Amino acid sequence: MLDLNFVAKNFDSVVARLSARGGTLDLSRFKELFAERKKLNVELESNQAKKNKAQELMKTDASKRAELGPEMKALGVVIKDTEAKLKVIEDELGELMMNTPNVPHETVPPGASEHDNQVVRTWGDKPTFTFQPKQHFELGEKLGLLDFERAAKVSGSRFAFSKGALARLERALTAFMIDEHSKKGYLEILPPYLVNRQSMTGTGQLPKFEADAFKTVGWGDTDEERRRSEYFLIPTAEVPVTNYHADEILEGPLPLKYCAFSPCFRAEAGSAGKDTRGLIRMHQFHKVELVMFEKPDRSMDALEQLTKDAASILEKLGLHHRVVLLCTGDMGFASTKTYDLEVWLPGQGAFREISSCSCFSDFQARRAKIRFRPAPGEKPQVVHTLNGSGLAVGRTVVALLENYQREDGTVKVPDVLVPYMGGLTELKPLGSA
């Protein structure tokens, strides 16, 4: 969440930058509360100063006690009343701030939608084919390695069974990504897949996006007991790994860098009708996540590095892709600046997102109460958090199927993955020799 004091001191600038996000963000109540907060703080400081002055006079001149006593009592009542009003304002502001997005960084381009995003750089060339390339789900089903029909029977829509070499490919990709990121200094961590409400709130998924989350049914005799005993299936490893340091003061050198493999669970409540076929938009998928904790003055540089680290996986896999800087209207709720990595899918004839790398400034850390000590003995400060997909494993499978397909329907395995595939060099129809 945003720092109330920072907002108060930079109110016009913050409002202007939040307004640049567009959408349905209503700042009218936001402005009213800050105006009332400022007025009450002025009154409180003025009356507190009068009370302090009266107390000093009474200390130095005993004869003033009888004269100033009633005034002191009246000031005490006024101060208590103002403090009560201020608490109501602060509580409402706190609740409002929980639903207010992060302020876009000054380097984020203005814009209303994905059409206003900026392509920063492109890597590699589009593959050429002597035949009409198929989409990944056509290839997977023809090879007998993807089964959506039985998954629908077992679970419903937006689920899939991967079989044989395709299941192994996903496992190979996961190990490959973790190994590559570990070489770059990311500490591998295997997180819990269920988290509590506080953790989901800490990274910004709650309260605003509860409809997009899967959660368990709590237990207990009261609503409060049931609420406290709820668990949420993680939408990304960002949630447990960022909250790994919740309520802590980081004492060692920064950055701290983690990589984590996990399944991810998303209700996709706002995506009805989108990508209904294939593996692009699933209720359950696998991902390798990169998470960083960095000093505020170095977080923008850290974002550039994290994005390069994620993109390096695509480069090693030989996949044509581009890096896109998101505009103000297309950014995520908690982000202050985001780069998307978009990989080329020949079957679709389009670029599709395969990773999103973001800096959240102190937005998440303020919610999760994560601070760092700049130097021994110095006052703790709120740390900056960053994360990005390194990469979404299922979407990488999609990219490999479409980019490495052959006319006969088989799929070449990239050379870097062959050792992880036990020497297997191609995906062939299930059951073939």
PDB file of C-alpha atoms in Angstrom, residues 8-140:
ATOM      1  CA  ALA A   8       0.179  13.815   1.908  1.00  0.00           C
ATOM      2  CA  LYS A   9       3.465  15.552   1.010  1.00  0.00           C
ATOM      3  CA  ASN A  10       3.175  14.839  -2.726  1.00  0.00           C
ATOM      4  CA  PHE A  11      -0.585  14.835  -3.077  1.00  0.00           C
ATOM      5  CA  ASP A  12      -1.013  16.553  -6.458  1.00  0.00           C
ATOM      6  CA  SER A  13       1.735  14.477  -8.077  1.00  0.00           C
ATOM      7  CA  VAL A  14       0.381  11.198  -6.668  1.00  0.00           C
ATOM      8  CA  VAL A  15      -3.171  11.967  -7.792  1.00  0.00           C
ATOM      9  CA  ALA A  16      -1.960  12.858 -11.292  1.00  0.00           C
ATOM     10  CA  ARG A  17       0.057   9.651 -11.629  1.00  0.00           C
ATOM     11  CA  LEU A  18      -2.745   7.476 -10.242  1.00  0.00           C
ATOM     12  CA  SER A  19      -5.189   9.127 -12.630  1.00  0.00           C
ATOM     13  CA  ALA A  20      -2.888   8.119 -15.502  1.00  0.00           C
ATOM     14  CA  ARG A  21      -3.810   4.498 -14.778  1.00  0.00           C
ATOM     15  CA  GLY A  22      -7.306   5.233 -16.091  1.00  0.00           C
ATOM     16  CA  GLY A  23      -9.981   2.630 -15.625  1.00  0.00           C
ATOM     17  CA  THR A  24     -12.568   3.000 -12.879  1.00  0.00           C
ATOM     18  CA  LEU A  25     -10.248   4.414 -10.213  1.00  0.00           C
ATOM     19  CA  ASP A  26     -12.287   7.005  -8.250  1.00  0.00           C
ATOM     20  CA  LEU A  27     -10.101   9.539  -6.436  1.00  0.00           C
ATOM     21  CA  SER A  28     -12.901  11.813  -5.188  1.00  0.00           C
ATOM     22  CA  ARG A  29     -13.207  10.173  -1.752  1.00  0.00           C
ATOM     23  CA  PHE A  30      -9.424   9.852  -1.636  1.00  0.00           C
ATOM     24  CA  LYS A  31      -9.145  13.648  -1.992  1.00  0.00           C
ATOM     25  CA  GLU A  32     -11.894  14.346   0.553  1.00  0.00           C
ATOM     26  CA  LEU A  33     -10.283  12.185   3.213  1.00  0.00           C
ATOM     27  CA  PHE A  34      -6.847  13.700   2.761  1.00  0.00           C
ATOM     28  CA  ALA A  35      -8.297  17.227   2.957  1.00  0.00           C
ATOM     29  CA  GLU A  36     -10.135  16.336   6.192  1.00  0.00           C
ATOM     30  CA  ARG A  37      -7.031  14.599   7.560  1.00  0.00           C
ATOM     31  CA  LYS A  38      -4.924  17.686   6.914  1.00  0.00           C
ATOM     32  CA  LYS A  39      -7.502  19.960   8.574  1.00  0.00           C
ATOM     33  CA  LEU A  40      -7.763  17.747  11.680  1.00  0.00           C
ATOM     34  CA  ASN A  41      -3.980  17.465  11.992  1.00  0.00           C
ATOM     35  CA  VAL A  42      -3.656  21.266  11.909  1.00  0.00           C
ATOM     36  CA  GLU A  43      -6.331  21.577  14.611  1.00  0.00           C
ATOM     37  CA  LEU A  44      -4.697  18.881  16.716  1.00  0.00           C
ATOM     38  CA  GLU A  45      -1.243  20.466  16.494  1.00  0.00           C
ATOM     39  CA  SER A  46      -2.651  23.903  17.329  1.00  0.00           C
ATOM     40  CA  ASN A  47      -4.589  22.714  20.370  1.00  0.00           C
ATOM     41  CA  GLN A  48      -1.701  20.535  21.530  1.00  0.00           C
ATOM     42  CA  ALA A  49       0.591  23.572  21.312  1.00  0.00           C
ATOM     43  CA  LYS A  50      -1.877  25.624  23.412  1.00  0.00           C
ATOM     44  CA  LYS A  51      -2.039  22.852  25.992  1.00  0.00           C
ATOM     45  CA  ASN A  52       1.758  22.574  26.136  1.00  0.00           C
ATOM     46  CA  LYS A  53       2.075  26.347  26.587  1.00  0.00           C
ATOM     47  CA  ALA A  54      -0.492  26.336  29.389  1.00  0.00           C
ATOM     48  CA  GLN A  55       1.321  23.470  31.101  1.00  0.00           C
ATOM     49  CA  GLU A  56       4.598  25.384  30.993  1.00  0.00           C
ATOM     50  CA  LEU A  57       2.955  28.474  32.518  1.00  0.00           C
ATOM     51  CA  MET A  58       1.457  26.407  35.309  1.00  0.00           C
ATOM     52  CA  LYS A  59       4.877  24.889  36.058  1.00  0.00           C
ATOM     53  CA  THR A  60       6.568  28.281  36.333  1.00  0.00           C
ATOM     54  CA  ASP A  61       3.708  30.179  38.020  1.00  0.00           C
ATOM     55  CA  ALA A  62       1.602  28.289  40.570  1.00  0.00           C
ATOM     56  CA  SER A  63      -0.932  31.136  40.665  1.00  0.00           C
ATOM     57  CA  LYS A  64      -1.901  30.330  37.054  1.00  0.00           C
ATOM     58  CA  ARG A  65      -3.216  26.878  37.957  1.00  0.00           C
ATOM     59  CA  ALA A  66      -6.651  28.002  39.038  1.00  0.00           C
ATOM     60  CA  GLU A  67      -6.952  30.346  36.050  1.00  0.00           C
ATOM     61  CA  LEU A  68      -5.761  27.866  33.421  1.00  0.00           C
ATOM     62  CA  GLY A  69      -7.278  24.698  34.898  1.00  0.00           C
ATOM     63  CA  PRO A  70     -10.658  24.952  33.142  1.00  0.00           C
ATOM     64  CA  GLU A  71      -8.940  25.871  29.860  1.00  0.00           C
ATOM     65  CA  MET A  72      -6.672  22.830  30.156  1.00  0.00           C
ATOM     66  CA  LYS A  73      -9.665  20.590  30.807  1.00  0.00           C
ATOM     67  CA  ALA A  74     -11.541  21.998  27.809  1.00  0.00           C
ATOM     68  CA  LEU A  75      -8.488  21.603  25.564  1.00  0.00           C
ATOM     69  CA  GLY A  76      -8.142  18.006  26.698  1.00  0.00           C
ATOM     70  CA  VAL A  77     -11.727  17.288  25.655  1.00  0.00           C
ATOM     71  CA  VAL A  78     -11.206  18.987  22.262  1.00  0.00           C
ATOM     72  CA  ILE A  79      -7.931  17.115  21.651  1.00  0.00           C
ATOM     73  CA  LYS A  80      -9.503  13.779  22.542  1.00  0.00           C
ATOM     74  CA  ASP A  81     -12.436  14.486  20.234  1.00  0.00           C
ATOM     75  CA  THR A  82     -10.105  15.499  17.377  1.00  0.00           C
ATOM     76  CA  GLU A  83      -8.003  12.363  17.862  1.00  0.00           C
ATOM     77  CA  ALA A  84     -11.139  10.226  17.682  1.00  0.00           C
ATOM     78  CA  LYS A  85     -12.232  11.929  14.450  1.00  0.00           C
ATOM     79  CA  LEU A  86      -8.711  11.540  13.055  1.00  0.00           C
ATOM     80  CA  LYS A  87      -8.733   7.817  13.838  1.00  0.00           C
ATOM     81  CA  VAL A  88     -11.980   7.379  11.901  1.00  0.00           C
ATOM     82  CA  ILE A  89     -10.410   9.196   8.942  1.00  0.00           C
ATOM     83  CA  GLU A  90      -7.187   7.163   9.206  1.00  0.00           C
ATOM     84  CA  ASP A  91      -9.128   3.888   9.357  1.00  0.00           C
ATOM     85  CA  GLU A  92     -11.160   4.738   6.275  1.00  0.00           C
ATOM     86  CA  LEU A  93      -8.033   5.918   4.492  1.00  0.00           C
ATOM     87  CA  GLY A  94      -6.287   2.673   5.412  1.00  0.00           C
ATOM     88  CA  GLU A  95      -9.154   0.637   3.966  1.00  0.00           C
ATOM     89  CA  LEU A  96      -9.236   2.820   0.870  1.00  0.00           C
ATOM     90  CA  MET A  97      -5.480   2.495   0.412  1.00  0.00           C
ATOM     91  CA  MET A  98      -5.809  -1.292   0.433  1.00  0.00           C
ATOM     92  CA  ASN A  99      -7.829  -0.907  -2.779  1.00  0.00           C
ATOM     93  CA  THR A 100      -5.691   1.871  -4.287  1.00  0.00           C
ATOM     94  CA  PRO A 101      -3.060   0.731  -6.826  1.00  0.00           C
ATOM     95  CA  ASN A 102       0.606   1.609  -6.778  1.00  0.00           C
ATOM     96  CA  VAL A 103       1.831   4.864  -8.284  1.00  0.00           C
ATOM     97  CA  PRO A 104       3.386   4.358 -11.755  1.00  0.00           C
ATOM     98  CA  HIS A 105       7.096   5.137 -11.946  1.00  0.00           C
ATOM     99  CA  GLU A 106       7.977   8.322 -13.803  1.00  0.00           C
ATOM    100  CA  THR A 107       9.546   6.284 -16.645  1.00  0.00           C
ATOM    101  CA  VAL A 108       6.293   4.404 -17.361  1.00  0.00           C
ATOM    102  CA  PRO A 109       4.667   5.648 -20.583  1.00  0.00           C
ATOM    103  CA  PRO A 110       1.091   6.943 -20.345  1.00  0.00           C
ATOM    104  CA  GLY A 111      -1.569   4.915 -22.070  1.00  0.00           C
ATOM    105  CA  ALA A 112      -5.005   3.362 -21.766  1.00  0.00           C
ATOM    106  CA  SER A 113      -4.458  -0.255 -22.864  1.00  0.00           C
ATOM    107  CA  GLU A 114      -1.996  -2.830 -24.215  1.00  0.00           C
ATOM    108  CA  HIS A 115      -2.061  -0.969 -27.532  1.00  0.00           C
ATOM    109  CA  ASP A 116      -0.066   1.821 -25.874  1.00  0.00           C
ATOM    110  CA  ASN A 117       2.717  -0.445 -24.594  1.00  0.00           C
ATOM    111  CA  GLN A 118       6.230   0.111 -25.952  1.00  0.00           C
ATOM    112  CA  VAL A 119       8.455  -2.549 -27.495  1.00  0.00           C
ATOM    113  CA  VAL A 120      11.883  -2.039 -25.900  1.00  0.00           C
ATOM    114  CA  ARG A 121      13.892  -4.692 -27.736  1.00  0.00           C
ATOM    115  CA  THR A 122      13.498  -7.828 -29.829  1.00  0.00           C
ATOM    116  CA  TRP A 123      15.655 -10.959 -29.818  1.00  0.00           C
ATOM    117  CA  GLY A 124      16.122 -13.463 -32.627  1.00  0.00           C
ATOM    118  CA  ASP A 125      14.169 -14.012 -35.818  1.00  0.00           C
ATOM    119  CA  LYS A 126      10.821 -15.595 -36.537  1.00  0.00           C
ATOM    120  CA  PRO A 127      11.216 -19.217 -37.629  1.00  0.00           C
ATOM    121  CA  THR A 128      10.290 -20.026 -41.217  1.00  0.00           C
ATOM    122  CA  PHE A 129       8.305 -23.063 -42.316  1.00  0.00           C
ATOM    123  CA  THR A 130       7.681 -24.755 -45.661  1.00  0.00           C
ATOM    124  CA  PHE A 131       4.239 -25.737 -44.386  1.00  0.00           C
ATOM    125  CA  GLN A 132       1.396 -24.117 -42.462  1.00  0.00           C
ATOM    126  CA  PRO A 133       2.407 -24.306 -38.761  1.00  0.00           C
ATOM    127  CA  LYS A 134      -0.155 -25.730 -36.385  1.00  0.00           C
ATOM    128  CA  GLN A 135      -1.182 -24.457 -32.969  1.00  0.00           C
ATOM    129  CA  HIS A 136       0.179 -26.262 -29.912  1.00  0.00           C
ATOM    130  CA  PHE A 137      -3.055 -27.981 -28.954  1.00  0.00           C
ATOM    131  CA  GLU A 138      -3.401 -29.464 -32.453  1.00  0.00           C
ATOM    132  CA  LEU A 139       0.151 -30.785 -32.259  1.00  0.00           C
ATOM    133  CA  GLY A 140      -0.227 -32.133 -28.726  1.00  0.00           C
TER     134      GLY A 140
END
